[in-house]
Amino acid sequence: MTISTNSPLHHLPNAVTLARMAAGVFGAYCLAVSVSGDVQGSDLIWGAVAAVIYILAALSDWLDGWLAEILDARSALGALLDPLADKVLVGGYLIAFLTVPSWSEWLLVPVALIVGRDLLVTILRFTRPSTATLKVTKAAKAKTAFTMSVIAAPFALVTVDLATPINLAPEAWFVYWAVGIWFAAFLSAWTAVPYVRGAMGRG
């Protein structure tokens, strides 16, 4: 399906991408507010809003690509905005998790690695946008998918805990989840190498 560049539909994929970026900021704010006190009352509502926003935003990562394909609306701007929106979504929620009491000492280093890597790659991509080796790699896409899944885990666990009388032993699952965040940090550092090599002309 080919549409005119003047048609509003041509800009729909980028609009979805920009919405994901905005959702990352607002959703992270909702999450930070929800963990400012006990998970009850308004805090629970803020947490639920943060979870819904995150799920919809994560799904939009597939939606904008699908729309760009069926509308034949792929563009250089979209290629730049799509990974940036992913980084805002992931980075925003990870930073919000640092506001959870007692979590920051476990998560500060891996979150700093993930956010720092994403910032570095974004700078390289925007300063060297025409370099083919700075296109999103399959490994980087897999890393993003894994990180997004790890971020979603606490929302799923809280939902299950609220819906069932089963004791999920939060201390135990937090350890496994923190290991997942550290592994995501390792993947982030590893997948940054091709971008750095590409920027240096060694791709």
PDB file of N, CA and C in Angstrom, residues 27 30-31 33-35 39 41-56 93 155 158-159 162:
ATOM      1  N   GLY A  27       4.840   7.628  31.971  1.00  0.00           N
ATOM      2  CA  GLY A  27       4.725   6.361  32.690  1.00  0.00           C
ATOM      3  C   GLY A  27       5.755   6.242  33.798  1.00  0.00           C
ATOM      4  N   CYS A  30       4.579   8.252  36.695  1.00  0.00           N
ATOM      5  CA  CYS A  30       3.534   7.542  37.434  1.00  0.00           C
ATOM      6  C   CYS A  30       4.137   6.461  38.329  1.00  0.00           C
ATOM      7  N   LEU A  31       5.130   5.746  37.804  1.00  0.00           N
ATOM      8  CA  LEU A  31       5.780   4.698  38.588  1.00  0.00           C
ATOM      9  C   LEU A  31       6.492   5.286  39.800  1.00  0.00           C
ATOM     10  N   VAL A  33       5.795   8.015  41.368  1.00  0.00           N
ATOM     11  CA  VAL A  33       4.783   8.449  42.341  1.00  0.00           C
ATOM     12  C   VAL A  33       4.224   7.248  43.091  1.00  0.00           C
ATOM     13  N   SER A  34       4.028   6.136  42.390  1.00  0.00           N
ATOM     14  CA  SER A  34       3.405   4.960  43.005  1.00  0.00           C
ATOM     15  C   SER A  34       4.278   4.333  44.080  1.00  0.00           C
ATOM     16  N   VAL A  35       5.587   4.474  43.966  1.00  0.00           N
ATOM     17  CA  VAL A  35       6.478   3.842  44.944  1.00  0.00           C
ATOM     18  C   VAL A  35       6.924   4.826  46.025  1.00  0.00           C
ATOM     19  N   VAL A  39       1.947   0.511  48.874  1.00  0.00           N
ATOM     20  CA  VAL A  39       1.136   0.145  47.720  1.00  0.00           C
ATOM     21  C   VAL A  39      -0.313  -0.016  48.164  1.00  0.00           C
ATOM     22  N   GLY A  41      -4.325   2.413  48.088  1.00  0.00           N
ATOM     23  CA  GLY A  41      -5.015   3.628  47.726  1.00  0.00           C
ATOM     24  C   GLY A  41      -4.531   4.209  46.420  1.00  0.00           C
ATOM     25  N   SER A  42      -4.210   5.516  46.460  1.00  0.00           N
ATOM     26  CA  SER A  42      -3.792   6.224  45.249  1.00  0.00           C
ATOM     27  C   SER A  42      -2.481   5.690  44.698  1.00  0.00           C
ATOM     28  N   ASP A  43      -1.606   5.190  45.578  1.00  0.00           N
ATOM     29  CA  ASP A  43      -0.333   4.630  45.109  1.00  0.00           C
ATOM     30  C   ASP A  43      -0.575   3.430  44.194  1.00  0.00           C
ATOM     31  N   LEU A  44      -1.554   2.622  44.544  1.00  0.00           N
ATOM     32  CA  LEU A  44      -1.891   1.468  43.730  1.00  0.00           C
ATOM     33  C   LEU A  44      -2.434   1.896  42.376  1.00  0.00           C
ATOM     34  N   ILE A  45      -3.217   2.961  42.364  1.00  0.00           N
ATOM     35  CA  ILE A  45      -3.764   3.474  41.108  1.00  0.00           C
ATOM     36  C   ILE A  45      -2.643   3.992  40.208  1.00  0.00           C
ATOM     37  N   TRP A  46      -1.724   4.760  40.794  1.00  0.00           N
ATOM     38  CA  TRP A  46      -0.587   5.264  40.026  1.00  0.00           C
ATOM     39  C   TRP A  46       0.232   4.111  39.451  1.00  0.00           C
ATOM     40  N   GLY A  47       0.421   3.071  40.246  1.00  0.00           N
ATOM     41  CA  GLY A  47       1.170   1.909  39.777  1.00  0.00           C
ATOM     42  C   GLY A  47       0.461   1.208  38.632  1.00  0.00           C
ATOM     43  N   ALA A  48      -0.864   1.089  38.735  1.00  0.00           N
ATOM     44  CA  ALA A  48      -1.637   0.455  37.675  1.00  0.00           C
ATOM     45  C   ALA A  48      -1.556   1.259  36.382  1.00  0.00           C
ATOM     46  N   VAL A  49      -1.622   2.581  36.514  1.00  0.00           N
ATOM     47  CA  VAL A  49      -1.506   3.452  35.343  1.00  0.00           C
ATOM     48  C   VAL A  49      -0.132   3.280  34.691  1.00  0.00           C
ATOM     49  N   ALA A  50       0.902   3.236  35.534  1.00  0.00           N
ATOM     50  CA  ALA A  50       2.265   3.053  35.019  1.00  0.00           C
ATOM     51  C   ALA A  50       2.388   1.725  34.279  1.00  0.00           C
ATOM     52  N   ALA A  51       1.763   0.676  34.816  1.00  0.00           N
ATOM     53  CA  ALA A  51       1.829  -0.646  34.186  1.00  0.00           C
ATOM     54  C   ALA A  51       1.115  -0.657  32.845  1.00  0.00           C
ATOM     55  N   VAL A  52      -0.085  -0.088  32.796  1.00  0.00           N
ATOM     56  CA  VAL A  52      -0.856  -0.057  31.546  1.00  0.00           C
ATOM     57  C   VAL A  52      -0.124   0.755  30.481  1.00  0.00           C
ATOM     58  N   ILE A  53       0.401   1.906  30.884  1.00  0.00           N
ATOM     59  CA  ILE A  53       1.142   2.741  29.937  1.00  0.00           C
ATOM     60  C   ILE A  53       2.341   1.987  29.388  1.00  0.00           C
ATOM     61  N   TYR A  54       3.044   1.290  30.276  1.00  0.00           N
ATOM     62  CA  TYR A  54       4.231   0.554  29.832  1.00  0.00           C
ATOM     63  C   TYR A  54       3.882  -0.538  28.832  1.00  0.00           C
ATOM     64  N   ILE A  55       2.844  -1.302  29.130  1.00  0.00           N
ATOM     65  CA  ILE A  55       2.447  -2.393  28.238  1.00  0.00           C
ATOM     66  C   ILE A  55       2.061  -1.854  26.864  1.00  0.00           C
ATOM     67  N   LEU A  56       1.238  -0.794  26.848  1.00  0.00           N
ATOM     68  CA  LEU A  56       0.814  -0.210  25.572  1.00  0.00           C
ATOM     69  C   LEU A  56       2.000   0.375  24.808  1.00  0.00           C
ATOM     70  N   TYR A  93      11.715   4.153  32.831  1.00  0.00           N
ATOM     71  CA  TYR A  93      11.207   3.209  33.828  1.00  0.00           C
ATOM     72  C   TYR A  93      12.325   2.681  34.734  1.00  0.00           C
ATOM     73  N   PHE A 155       5.580  -5.623  37.348  1.00  0.00           N
ATOM     74  CA  PHE A 155       4.153  -5.352  37.177  1.00  0.00           C
ATOM     75  C   PHE A 155       3.359  -6.653  37.167  1.00  0.00           C
ATOM     76  N   VAL A 158       3.346  -8.174  40.804  1.00  0.00           N
ATOM     77  CA  VAL A 158       2.441  -7.453  41.711  1.00  0.00           C
ATOM     78  C   VAL A 158       0.999  -7.796  41.381  1.00  0.00           C
ATOM     79  N   THR A 159       0.673  -7.876  40.083  1.00  0.00           N
ATOM     80  CA  THR A 159      -0.688  -8.220  39.671  1.00  0.00           C
ATOM     81  C   THR A 159      -1.080  -9.604  40.173  1.00  0.00           C
ATOM     82  N   LEU A 162      -1.601  -9.566  43.978  1.00  0.00           N
ATOM     83  CA  LEU A 162      -2.853  -8.934  44.390  1.00  0.00           C
ATOM     84  C   LEU A 162      -4.059  -9.800  44.047  1.00  0.00           C
TER      85      LEU A 162
END
